mmCIF file of C-alpha atoms in Angstrom:
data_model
loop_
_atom_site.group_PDB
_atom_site.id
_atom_site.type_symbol
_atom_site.label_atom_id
_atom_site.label_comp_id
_atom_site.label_asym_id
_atom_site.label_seq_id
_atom_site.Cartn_x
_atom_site.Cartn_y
_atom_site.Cartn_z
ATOM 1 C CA UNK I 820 9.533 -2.518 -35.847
ATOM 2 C CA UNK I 821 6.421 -1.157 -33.558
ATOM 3 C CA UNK I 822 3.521 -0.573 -35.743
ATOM 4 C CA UNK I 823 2.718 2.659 -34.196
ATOM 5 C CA UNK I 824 5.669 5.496 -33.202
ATOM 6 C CA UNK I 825 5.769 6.378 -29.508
ATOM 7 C CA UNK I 826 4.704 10.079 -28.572
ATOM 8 C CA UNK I 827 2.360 10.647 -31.689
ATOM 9 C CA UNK I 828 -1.305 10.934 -30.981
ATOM 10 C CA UNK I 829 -2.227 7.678 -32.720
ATOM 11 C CA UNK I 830 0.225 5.527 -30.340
ATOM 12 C CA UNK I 831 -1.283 7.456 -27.095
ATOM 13 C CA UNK I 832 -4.871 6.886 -28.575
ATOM 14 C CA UNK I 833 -4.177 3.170 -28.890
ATOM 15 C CA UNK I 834 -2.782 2.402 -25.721
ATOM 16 C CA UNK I 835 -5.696 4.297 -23.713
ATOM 17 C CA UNK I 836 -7.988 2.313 -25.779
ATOM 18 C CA UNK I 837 -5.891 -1.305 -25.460
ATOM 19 C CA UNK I 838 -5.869 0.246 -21.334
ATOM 20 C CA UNK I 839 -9.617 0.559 -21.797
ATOM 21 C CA UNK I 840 -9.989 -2.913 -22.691
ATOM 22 C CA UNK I 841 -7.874 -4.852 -20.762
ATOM 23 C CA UNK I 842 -9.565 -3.021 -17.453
ATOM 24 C CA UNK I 843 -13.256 -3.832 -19.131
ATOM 25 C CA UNK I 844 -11.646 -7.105 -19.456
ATOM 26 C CA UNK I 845 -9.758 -8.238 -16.662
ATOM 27 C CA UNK I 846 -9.882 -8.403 -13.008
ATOM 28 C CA UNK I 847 -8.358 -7.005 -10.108
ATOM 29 C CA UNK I 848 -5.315 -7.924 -8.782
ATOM 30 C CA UNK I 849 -4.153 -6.899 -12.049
ATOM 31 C CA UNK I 850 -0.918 -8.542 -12.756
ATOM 32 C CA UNK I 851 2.156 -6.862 -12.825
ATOM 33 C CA UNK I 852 3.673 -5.236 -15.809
ATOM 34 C CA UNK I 853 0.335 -5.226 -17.613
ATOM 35 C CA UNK I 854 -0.841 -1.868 -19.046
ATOM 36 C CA UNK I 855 -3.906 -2.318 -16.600
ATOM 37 C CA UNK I 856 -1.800 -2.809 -13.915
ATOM 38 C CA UNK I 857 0.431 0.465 -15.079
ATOM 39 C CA UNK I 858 -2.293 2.236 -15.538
ATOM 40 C CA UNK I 859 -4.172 1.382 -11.591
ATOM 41 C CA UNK I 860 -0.840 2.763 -9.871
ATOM 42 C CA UNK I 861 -0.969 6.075 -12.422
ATOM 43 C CA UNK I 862 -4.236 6.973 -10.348
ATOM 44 C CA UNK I 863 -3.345 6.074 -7.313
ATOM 45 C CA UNK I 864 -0.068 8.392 -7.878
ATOM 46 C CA UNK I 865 -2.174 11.106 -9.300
ATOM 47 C CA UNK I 866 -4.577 11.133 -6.513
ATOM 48 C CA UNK I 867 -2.493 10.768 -3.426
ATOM 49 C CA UNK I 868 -1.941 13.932 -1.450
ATOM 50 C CA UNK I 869 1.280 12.526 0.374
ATOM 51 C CA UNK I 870 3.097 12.244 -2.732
ATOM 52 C CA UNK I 871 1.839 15.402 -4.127
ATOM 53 C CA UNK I 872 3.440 16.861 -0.889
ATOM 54 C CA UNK I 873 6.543 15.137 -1.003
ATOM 55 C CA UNK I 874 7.429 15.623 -4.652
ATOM 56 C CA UNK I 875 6.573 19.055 -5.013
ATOM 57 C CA UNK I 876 10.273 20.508 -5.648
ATOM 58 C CA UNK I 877 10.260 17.024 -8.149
ATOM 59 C CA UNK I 878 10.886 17.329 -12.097
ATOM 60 C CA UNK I 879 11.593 14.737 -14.118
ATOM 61 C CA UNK I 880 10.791 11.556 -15.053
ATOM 62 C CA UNK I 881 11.549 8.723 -13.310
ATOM 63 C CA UNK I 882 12.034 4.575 -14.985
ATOM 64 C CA UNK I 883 11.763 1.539 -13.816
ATOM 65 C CA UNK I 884 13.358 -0.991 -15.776
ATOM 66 C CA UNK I 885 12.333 -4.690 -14.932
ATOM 67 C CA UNK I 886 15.017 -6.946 -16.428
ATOM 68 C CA UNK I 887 13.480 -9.705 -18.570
ATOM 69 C CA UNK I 888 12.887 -13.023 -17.422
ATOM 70 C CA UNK I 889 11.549 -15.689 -20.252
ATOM 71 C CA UNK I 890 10.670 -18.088 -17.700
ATOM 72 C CA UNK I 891 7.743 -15.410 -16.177
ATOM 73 C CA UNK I 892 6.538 -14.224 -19.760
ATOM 74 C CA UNK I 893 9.253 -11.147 -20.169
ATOM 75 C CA UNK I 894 10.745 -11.657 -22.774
ATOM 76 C CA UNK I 895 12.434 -8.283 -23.285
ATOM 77 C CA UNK I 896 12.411 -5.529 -20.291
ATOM 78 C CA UNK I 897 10.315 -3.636 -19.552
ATOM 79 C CA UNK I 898 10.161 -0.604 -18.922
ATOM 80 C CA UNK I 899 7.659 2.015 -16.674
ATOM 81 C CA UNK I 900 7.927 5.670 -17.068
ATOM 82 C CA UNK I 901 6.457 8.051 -14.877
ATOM 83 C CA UNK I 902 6.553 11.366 -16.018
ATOM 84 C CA UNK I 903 6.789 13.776 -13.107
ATOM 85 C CA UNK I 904 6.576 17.658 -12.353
ATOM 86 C CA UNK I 905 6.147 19.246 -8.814
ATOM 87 C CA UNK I 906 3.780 16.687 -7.836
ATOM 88 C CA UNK I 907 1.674 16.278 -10.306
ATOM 89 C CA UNK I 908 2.001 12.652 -12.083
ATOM 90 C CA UNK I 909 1.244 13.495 -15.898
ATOM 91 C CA UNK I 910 1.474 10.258 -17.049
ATOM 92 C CA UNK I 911 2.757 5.979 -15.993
ATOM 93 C CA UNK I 912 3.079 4.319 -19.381
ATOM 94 C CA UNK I 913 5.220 1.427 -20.869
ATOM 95 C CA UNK I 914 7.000 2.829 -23.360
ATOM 96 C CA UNK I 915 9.675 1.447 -25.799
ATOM 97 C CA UNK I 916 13.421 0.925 -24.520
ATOM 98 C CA UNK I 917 14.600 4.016 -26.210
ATOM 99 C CA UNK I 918 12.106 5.963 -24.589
ATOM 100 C CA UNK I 919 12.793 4.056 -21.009
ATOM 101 C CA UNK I 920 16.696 4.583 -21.449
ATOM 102 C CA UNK I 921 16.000 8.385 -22.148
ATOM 103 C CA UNK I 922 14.600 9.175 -18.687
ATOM 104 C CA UNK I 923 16.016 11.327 -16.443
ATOM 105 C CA UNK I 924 16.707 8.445 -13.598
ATOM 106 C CA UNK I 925 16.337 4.694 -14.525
ATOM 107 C CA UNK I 926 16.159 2.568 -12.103
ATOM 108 C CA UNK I 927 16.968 -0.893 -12.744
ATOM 109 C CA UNK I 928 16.632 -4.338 -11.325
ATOM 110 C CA UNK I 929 15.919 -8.043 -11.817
ATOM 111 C CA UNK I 930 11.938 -9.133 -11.400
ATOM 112 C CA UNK I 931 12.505 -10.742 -8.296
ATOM 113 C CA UNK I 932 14.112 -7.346 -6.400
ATOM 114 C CA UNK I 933 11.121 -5.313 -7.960
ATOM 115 C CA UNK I 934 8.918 -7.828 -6.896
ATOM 116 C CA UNK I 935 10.546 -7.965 -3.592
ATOM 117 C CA UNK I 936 10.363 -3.753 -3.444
ATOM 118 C CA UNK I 937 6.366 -4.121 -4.695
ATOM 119 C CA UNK I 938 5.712 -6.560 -1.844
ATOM 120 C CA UNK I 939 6.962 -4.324 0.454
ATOM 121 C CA UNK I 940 9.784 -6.991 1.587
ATOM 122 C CA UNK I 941 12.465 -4.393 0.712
ATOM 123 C CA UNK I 942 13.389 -1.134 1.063
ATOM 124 C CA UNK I 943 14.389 0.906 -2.688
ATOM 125 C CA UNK I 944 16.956 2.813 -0.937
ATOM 126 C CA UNK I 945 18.208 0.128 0.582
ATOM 127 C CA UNK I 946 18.439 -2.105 -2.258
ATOM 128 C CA UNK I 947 20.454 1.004 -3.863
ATOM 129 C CA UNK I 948 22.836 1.023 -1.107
ATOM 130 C CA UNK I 949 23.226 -2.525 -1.695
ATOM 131 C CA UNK I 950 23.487 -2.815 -5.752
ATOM 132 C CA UNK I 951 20.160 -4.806 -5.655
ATOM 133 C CA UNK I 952 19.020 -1.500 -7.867
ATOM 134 C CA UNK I 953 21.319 0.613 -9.654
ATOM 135 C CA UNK I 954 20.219 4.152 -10.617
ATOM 136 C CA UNK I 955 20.850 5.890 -13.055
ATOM 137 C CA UNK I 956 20.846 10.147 -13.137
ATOM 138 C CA UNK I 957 21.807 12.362 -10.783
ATOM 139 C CA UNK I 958 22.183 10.990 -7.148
ATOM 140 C CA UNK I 959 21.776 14.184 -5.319
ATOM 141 C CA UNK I 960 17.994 15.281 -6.493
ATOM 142 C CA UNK I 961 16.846 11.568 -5.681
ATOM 143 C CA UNK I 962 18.198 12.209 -2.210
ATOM 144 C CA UNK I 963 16.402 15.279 -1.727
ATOM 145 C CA UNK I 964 13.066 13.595 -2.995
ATOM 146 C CA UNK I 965 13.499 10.790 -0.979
ATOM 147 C CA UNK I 966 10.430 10.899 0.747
ATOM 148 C CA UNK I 967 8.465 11.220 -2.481
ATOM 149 C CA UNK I 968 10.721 8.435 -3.864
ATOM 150 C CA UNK I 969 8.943 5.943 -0.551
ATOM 151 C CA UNK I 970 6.002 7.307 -1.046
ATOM 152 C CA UNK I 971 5.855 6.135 -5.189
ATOM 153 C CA UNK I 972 7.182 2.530 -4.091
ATOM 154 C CA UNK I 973 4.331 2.636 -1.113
ATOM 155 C CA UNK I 974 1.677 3.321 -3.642
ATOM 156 C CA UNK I 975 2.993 0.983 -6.189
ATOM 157 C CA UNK I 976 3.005 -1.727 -2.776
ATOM 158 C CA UNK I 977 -0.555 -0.708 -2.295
ATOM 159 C CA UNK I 978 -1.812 -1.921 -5.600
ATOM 160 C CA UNK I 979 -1.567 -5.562 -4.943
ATOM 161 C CA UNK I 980 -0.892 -7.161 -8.205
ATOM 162 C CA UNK I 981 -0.562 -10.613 -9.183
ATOM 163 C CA UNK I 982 2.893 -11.728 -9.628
ATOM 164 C CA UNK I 983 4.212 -13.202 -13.285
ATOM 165 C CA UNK I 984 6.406 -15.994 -11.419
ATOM 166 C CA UNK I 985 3.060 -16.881 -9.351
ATOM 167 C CA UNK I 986 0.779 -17.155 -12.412
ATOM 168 C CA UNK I 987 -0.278 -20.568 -13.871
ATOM 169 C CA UNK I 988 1.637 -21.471 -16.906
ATOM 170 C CA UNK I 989 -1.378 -20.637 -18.920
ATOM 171 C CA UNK I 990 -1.341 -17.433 -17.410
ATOM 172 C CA UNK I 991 1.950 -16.793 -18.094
ATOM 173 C CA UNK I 992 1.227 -17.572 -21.924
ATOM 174 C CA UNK I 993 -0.857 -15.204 -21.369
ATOM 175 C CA UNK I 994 1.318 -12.308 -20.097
ATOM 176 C CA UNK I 995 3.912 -13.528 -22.947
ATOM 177 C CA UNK I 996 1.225 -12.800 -25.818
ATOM 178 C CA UNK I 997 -0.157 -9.778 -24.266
ATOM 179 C CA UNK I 998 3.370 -8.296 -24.093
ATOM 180 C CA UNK I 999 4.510 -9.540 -27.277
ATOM 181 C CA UNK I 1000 1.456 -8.302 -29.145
ATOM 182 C CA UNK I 1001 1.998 -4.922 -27.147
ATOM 183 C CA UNK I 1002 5.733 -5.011 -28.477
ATOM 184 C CA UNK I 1003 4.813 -5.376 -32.223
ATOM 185 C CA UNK I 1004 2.030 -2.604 -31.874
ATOM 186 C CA UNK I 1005 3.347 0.135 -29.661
ATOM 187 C CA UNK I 1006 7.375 -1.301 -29.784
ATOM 188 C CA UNK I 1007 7.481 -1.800 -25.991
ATOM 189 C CA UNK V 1083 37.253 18.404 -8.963
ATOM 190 C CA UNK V 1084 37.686 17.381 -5.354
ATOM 191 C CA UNK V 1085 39.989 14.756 -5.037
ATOM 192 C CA UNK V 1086 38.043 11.886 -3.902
ATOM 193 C CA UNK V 1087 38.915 7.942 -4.803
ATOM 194 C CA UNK V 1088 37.595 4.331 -3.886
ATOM 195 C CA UNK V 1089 40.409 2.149 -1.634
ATOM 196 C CA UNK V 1090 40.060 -1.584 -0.727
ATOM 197 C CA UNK V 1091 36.653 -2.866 -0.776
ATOM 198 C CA UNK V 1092 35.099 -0.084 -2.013
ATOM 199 C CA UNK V 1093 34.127 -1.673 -5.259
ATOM 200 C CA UNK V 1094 32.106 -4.249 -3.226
ATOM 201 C CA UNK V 1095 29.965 -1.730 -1.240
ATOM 202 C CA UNK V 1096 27.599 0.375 -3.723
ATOM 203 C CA UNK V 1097 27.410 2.239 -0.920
ATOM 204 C CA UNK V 1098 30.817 3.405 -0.981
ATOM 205 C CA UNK V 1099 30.242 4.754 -4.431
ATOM 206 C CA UNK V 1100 26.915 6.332 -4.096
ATOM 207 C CA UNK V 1101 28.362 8.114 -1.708
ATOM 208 C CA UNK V 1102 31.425 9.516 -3.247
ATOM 209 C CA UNK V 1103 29.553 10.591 -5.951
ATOM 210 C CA UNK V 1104 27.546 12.613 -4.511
ATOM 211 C CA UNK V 1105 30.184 14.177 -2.659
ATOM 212 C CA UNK V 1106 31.857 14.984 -5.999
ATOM 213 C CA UNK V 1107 28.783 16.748 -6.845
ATOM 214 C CA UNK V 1108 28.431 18.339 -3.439
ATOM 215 C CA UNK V 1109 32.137 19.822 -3.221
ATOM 216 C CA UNK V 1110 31.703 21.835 -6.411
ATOM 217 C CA UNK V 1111 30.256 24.381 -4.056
ATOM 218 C CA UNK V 1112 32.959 26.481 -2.921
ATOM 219 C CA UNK V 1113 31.753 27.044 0.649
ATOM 220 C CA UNK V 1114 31.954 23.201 0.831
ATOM 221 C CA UNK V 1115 35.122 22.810 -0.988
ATOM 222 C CA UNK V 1116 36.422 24.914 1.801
ATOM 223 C CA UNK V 1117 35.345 22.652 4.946
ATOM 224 C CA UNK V 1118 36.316 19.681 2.578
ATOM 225 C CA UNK V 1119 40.383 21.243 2.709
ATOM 226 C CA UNK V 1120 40.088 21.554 6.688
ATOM 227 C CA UNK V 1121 38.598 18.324 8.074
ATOM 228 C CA UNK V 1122 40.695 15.620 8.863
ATOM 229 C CA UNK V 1123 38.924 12.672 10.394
ATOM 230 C CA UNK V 1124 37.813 9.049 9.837
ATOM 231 C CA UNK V 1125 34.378 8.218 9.537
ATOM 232 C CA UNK V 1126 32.253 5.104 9.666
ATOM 233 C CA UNK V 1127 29.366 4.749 8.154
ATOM 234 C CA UNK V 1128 27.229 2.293 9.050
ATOM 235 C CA UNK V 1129 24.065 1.601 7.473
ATOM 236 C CA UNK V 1130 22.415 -1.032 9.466
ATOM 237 C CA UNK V 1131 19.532 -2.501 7.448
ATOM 238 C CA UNK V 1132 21.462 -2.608 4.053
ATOM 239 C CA UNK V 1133 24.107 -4.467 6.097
ATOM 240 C CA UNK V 1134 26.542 -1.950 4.234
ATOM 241 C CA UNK V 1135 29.657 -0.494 6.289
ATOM 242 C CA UNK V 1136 32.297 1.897 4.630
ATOM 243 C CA UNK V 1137 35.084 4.283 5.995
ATOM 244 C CA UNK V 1138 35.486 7.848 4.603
ATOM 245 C CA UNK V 1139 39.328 9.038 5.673
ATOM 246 C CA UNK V 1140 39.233 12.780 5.026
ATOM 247 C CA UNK V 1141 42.237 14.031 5.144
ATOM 248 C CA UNK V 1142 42.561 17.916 4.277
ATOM 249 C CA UNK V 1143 41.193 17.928 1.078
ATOM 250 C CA UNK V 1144 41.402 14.287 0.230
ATOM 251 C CA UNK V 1145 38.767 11.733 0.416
ATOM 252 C CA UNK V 1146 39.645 8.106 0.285
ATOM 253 C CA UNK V 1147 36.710 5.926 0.795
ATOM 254 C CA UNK V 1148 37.117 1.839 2.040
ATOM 255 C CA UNK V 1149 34.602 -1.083 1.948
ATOM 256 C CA UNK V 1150 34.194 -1.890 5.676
ATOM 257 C CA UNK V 1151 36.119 -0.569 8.863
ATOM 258 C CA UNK V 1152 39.372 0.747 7.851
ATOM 259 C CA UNK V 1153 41.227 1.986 10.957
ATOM 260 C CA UNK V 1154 39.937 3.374 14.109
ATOM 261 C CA UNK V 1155 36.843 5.601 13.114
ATOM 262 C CA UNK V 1156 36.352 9.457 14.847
ATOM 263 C CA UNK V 1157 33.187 9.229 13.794
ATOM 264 C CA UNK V 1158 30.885 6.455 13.383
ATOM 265 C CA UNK V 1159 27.507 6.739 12.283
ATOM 266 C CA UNK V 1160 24.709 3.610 12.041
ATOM 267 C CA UNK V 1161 21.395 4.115 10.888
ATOM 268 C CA UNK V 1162 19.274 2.644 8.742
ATOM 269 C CA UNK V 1163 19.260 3.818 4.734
ATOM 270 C CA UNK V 1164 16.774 6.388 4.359
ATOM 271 C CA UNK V 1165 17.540 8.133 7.365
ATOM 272 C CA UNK V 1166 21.131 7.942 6.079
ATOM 273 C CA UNK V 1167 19.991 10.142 3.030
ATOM 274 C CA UNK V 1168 18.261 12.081 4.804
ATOM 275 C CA UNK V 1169 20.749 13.413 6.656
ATOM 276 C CA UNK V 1170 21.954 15.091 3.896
ATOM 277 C CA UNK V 1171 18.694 16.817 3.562
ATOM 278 C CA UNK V 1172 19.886 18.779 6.896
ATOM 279 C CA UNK V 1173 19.765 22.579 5.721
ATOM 280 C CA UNK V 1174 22.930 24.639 6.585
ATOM 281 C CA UNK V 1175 21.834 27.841 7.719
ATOM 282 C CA UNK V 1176 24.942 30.448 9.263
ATOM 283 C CA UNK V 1177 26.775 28.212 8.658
ATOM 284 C CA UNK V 1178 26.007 25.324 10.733
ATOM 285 C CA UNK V 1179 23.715 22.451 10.131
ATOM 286 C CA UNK V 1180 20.005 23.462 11.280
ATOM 287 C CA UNK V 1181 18.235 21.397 13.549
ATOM 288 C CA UNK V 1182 14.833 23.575 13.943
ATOM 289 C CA UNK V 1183 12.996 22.461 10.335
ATOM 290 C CA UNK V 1184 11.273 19.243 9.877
ATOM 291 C CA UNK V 1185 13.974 17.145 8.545
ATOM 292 C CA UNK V 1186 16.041 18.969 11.222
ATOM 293 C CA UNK V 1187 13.766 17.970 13.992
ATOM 294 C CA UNK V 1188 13.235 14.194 12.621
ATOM 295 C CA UNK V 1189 17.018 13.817 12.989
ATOM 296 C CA UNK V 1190 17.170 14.721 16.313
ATOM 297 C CA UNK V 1191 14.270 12.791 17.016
ATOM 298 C CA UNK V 1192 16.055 9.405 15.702
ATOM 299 C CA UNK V 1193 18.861 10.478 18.139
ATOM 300 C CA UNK V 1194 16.551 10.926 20.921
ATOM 301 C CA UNK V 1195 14.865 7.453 20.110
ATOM 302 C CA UNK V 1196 18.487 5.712 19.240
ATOM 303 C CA UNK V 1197 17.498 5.230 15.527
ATOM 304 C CA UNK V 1198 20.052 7.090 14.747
ATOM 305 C CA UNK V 1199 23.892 6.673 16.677
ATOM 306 C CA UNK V 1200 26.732 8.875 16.077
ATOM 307 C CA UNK V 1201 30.082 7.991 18.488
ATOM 308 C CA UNK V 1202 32.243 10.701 18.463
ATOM 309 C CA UNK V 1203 29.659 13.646 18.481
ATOM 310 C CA UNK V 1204 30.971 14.915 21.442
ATOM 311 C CA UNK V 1205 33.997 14.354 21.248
ATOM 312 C CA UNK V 1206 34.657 15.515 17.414
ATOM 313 C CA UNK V 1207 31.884 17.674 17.752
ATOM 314 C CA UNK V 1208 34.259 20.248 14.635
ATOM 315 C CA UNK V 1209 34.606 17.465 12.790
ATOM 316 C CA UNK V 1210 31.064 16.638 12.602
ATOM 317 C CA UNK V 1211 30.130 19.900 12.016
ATOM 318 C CA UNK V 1212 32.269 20.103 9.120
ATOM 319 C CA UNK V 1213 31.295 16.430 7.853
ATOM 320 C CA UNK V 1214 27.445 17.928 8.345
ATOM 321 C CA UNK V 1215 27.845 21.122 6.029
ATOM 322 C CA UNK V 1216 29.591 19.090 3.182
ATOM 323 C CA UNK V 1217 27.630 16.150 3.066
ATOM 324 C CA UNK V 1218 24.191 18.383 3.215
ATOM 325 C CA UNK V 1219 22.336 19.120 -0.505
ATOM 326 C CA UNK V 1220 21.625 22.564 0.935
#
């Protein structure tokens, strides 16, 4: 049981502030997954004009769900959510499963195919066409954002984290207790 | 609800059923519905880069789609994936598919260039037309 209850003010308070930190803390390439990292592609989606462009018929929110992988340091999945409105990005946090599952499209996939989609190696819509990602919501309003849709994966490309499976195995300790401590707090 | 279902292979292509459902959501239009009950063709749909080939066998108000090449195809279309999708972004405007806007203009484009083949435009020229109006999102 999370310490703090997604969507009150307290929880949003504490992950800006645990955010805060981790930026004052760590350094770029952020790693993947990290609340840093999360938070470096929410500006970068809130300050590009191509996706603001692209996405501005867009509502809704859009997950990605990361299946978890021990071996890397996720130990549960994780799960992004972008909350989006005519182009404007409100808000990229982690949020708890409930909240992830909830979206209005989640799209899902083992590390490795994220990782392959962040590295620019493969194609979302492809990997949709091929069961690499399976989406979930309506089909026919992803279609007709598609353009947005490449733009979000380009920009997510462009901040060139650190991979978990690439990380020393201290790192990945690292990653394991960051995420574990951020499950207990904030129950994602 | 249209009558659309999966045949062989179609379960092995997520293609195949991304695409049939968003047919099902397309042919709850009735001005699509109605194309839907006239065409009669077989279509392949090739998208290249996802290495993903399926057959769509309309037949007057049934849809049966197949993993792979079932039959000989009317129509066969190869493209890559997003350009796939996007051709559904075509707007229909008098009632044909309108070339003249920007997604419009990027198809032809990918014609022009050969990113984009369709055999059997000519040829089946209706049939495409049809195909066109009920696979667009307009």
């Amino acid at each position: 049981m999370a310490s703090l209850t997604y969507g009150t003010e307290e929880w949003e308070k504490a992950y800006l502030e645990l955010v805060k930190e981790r930026q004052a803390t760590q350094s770029k390439p952020y790693i993947m997954g990290t609340p840093e990292w999360v938070a470096q592609y929410e500006e970068l989606v809130q300050n590009d004009a191509e996706y603001k462009e692209a996405a501005k018929d867009w509502e809704g929110s859009v997950v990605i769900k990361i299946l978890a992988k021990p071996e890397i340091g996720l130990d549960s999945d994780l799960y992004m959510f972008m909350d989006l409105w005519h182009g404007d990005c409100r808000y990229i946090r982690l949020v708890p499963p409930e909240v992830g599952e909830s979206g209005d499209y989640v799209i899902t996939g083992e590390y490795e195919r994220w990782k392959s989609v962040m590295a620019k190696e493969l194609d979302t819509v492809k990997a949709m066409m091929q069961g690499k990602l399976k989406l979930k919501g309506d089909l026919p309003s992803i279609v007709r954002a598609v353009k947005a849709a490449s733009r979000l994966v380009d920009l997510s490309a462009s901040t060139e984290p650190r991979f978990p499976d690439e990380l020393s195995p201290e790192e990945i300790e690292g990653l394991r207790k960051l995420l574990q401590e951020a499950k207990e707090k904030f129950g994602i | 609800m249209a009558d659309i279902s999966l045949g062989p292979g179609a379960e092995e292509v997520p293609l195949a059923g991304m695409l049939a459902e968003m047919l099902k959501a397309n042919l709850e239009k009735p001005e699509k519905k109605r194309d839907f009950e006239k065409l009669k063709a077989k279509v392949l749909i090739h998208a290249v880069d996802a290495e993903a080939k399926i057959t769509m066998d309309f037949d007057r108000g049934r849809l049966t789609v197949y993993g792979g090449e079932a039959g000989k195809p009317d129509i066969a279309i190869a493209t890559d994936s997003t350009t796939l999708l996007e051709l559904a972004n075509l707007k229909i405007k008098y009632g044909m598919p309108w070339y003249f806007d920007e997604t419009g203009l990027g198809v032809v484009r990918k014609l022009l260039k050969g990113d984009l083949k369709i055999k059997g435009m000519f040829t089946h020229l209706g049939a495409l037309t049809r195909l066109t109006k009920i696979m667009s999102l307009s």
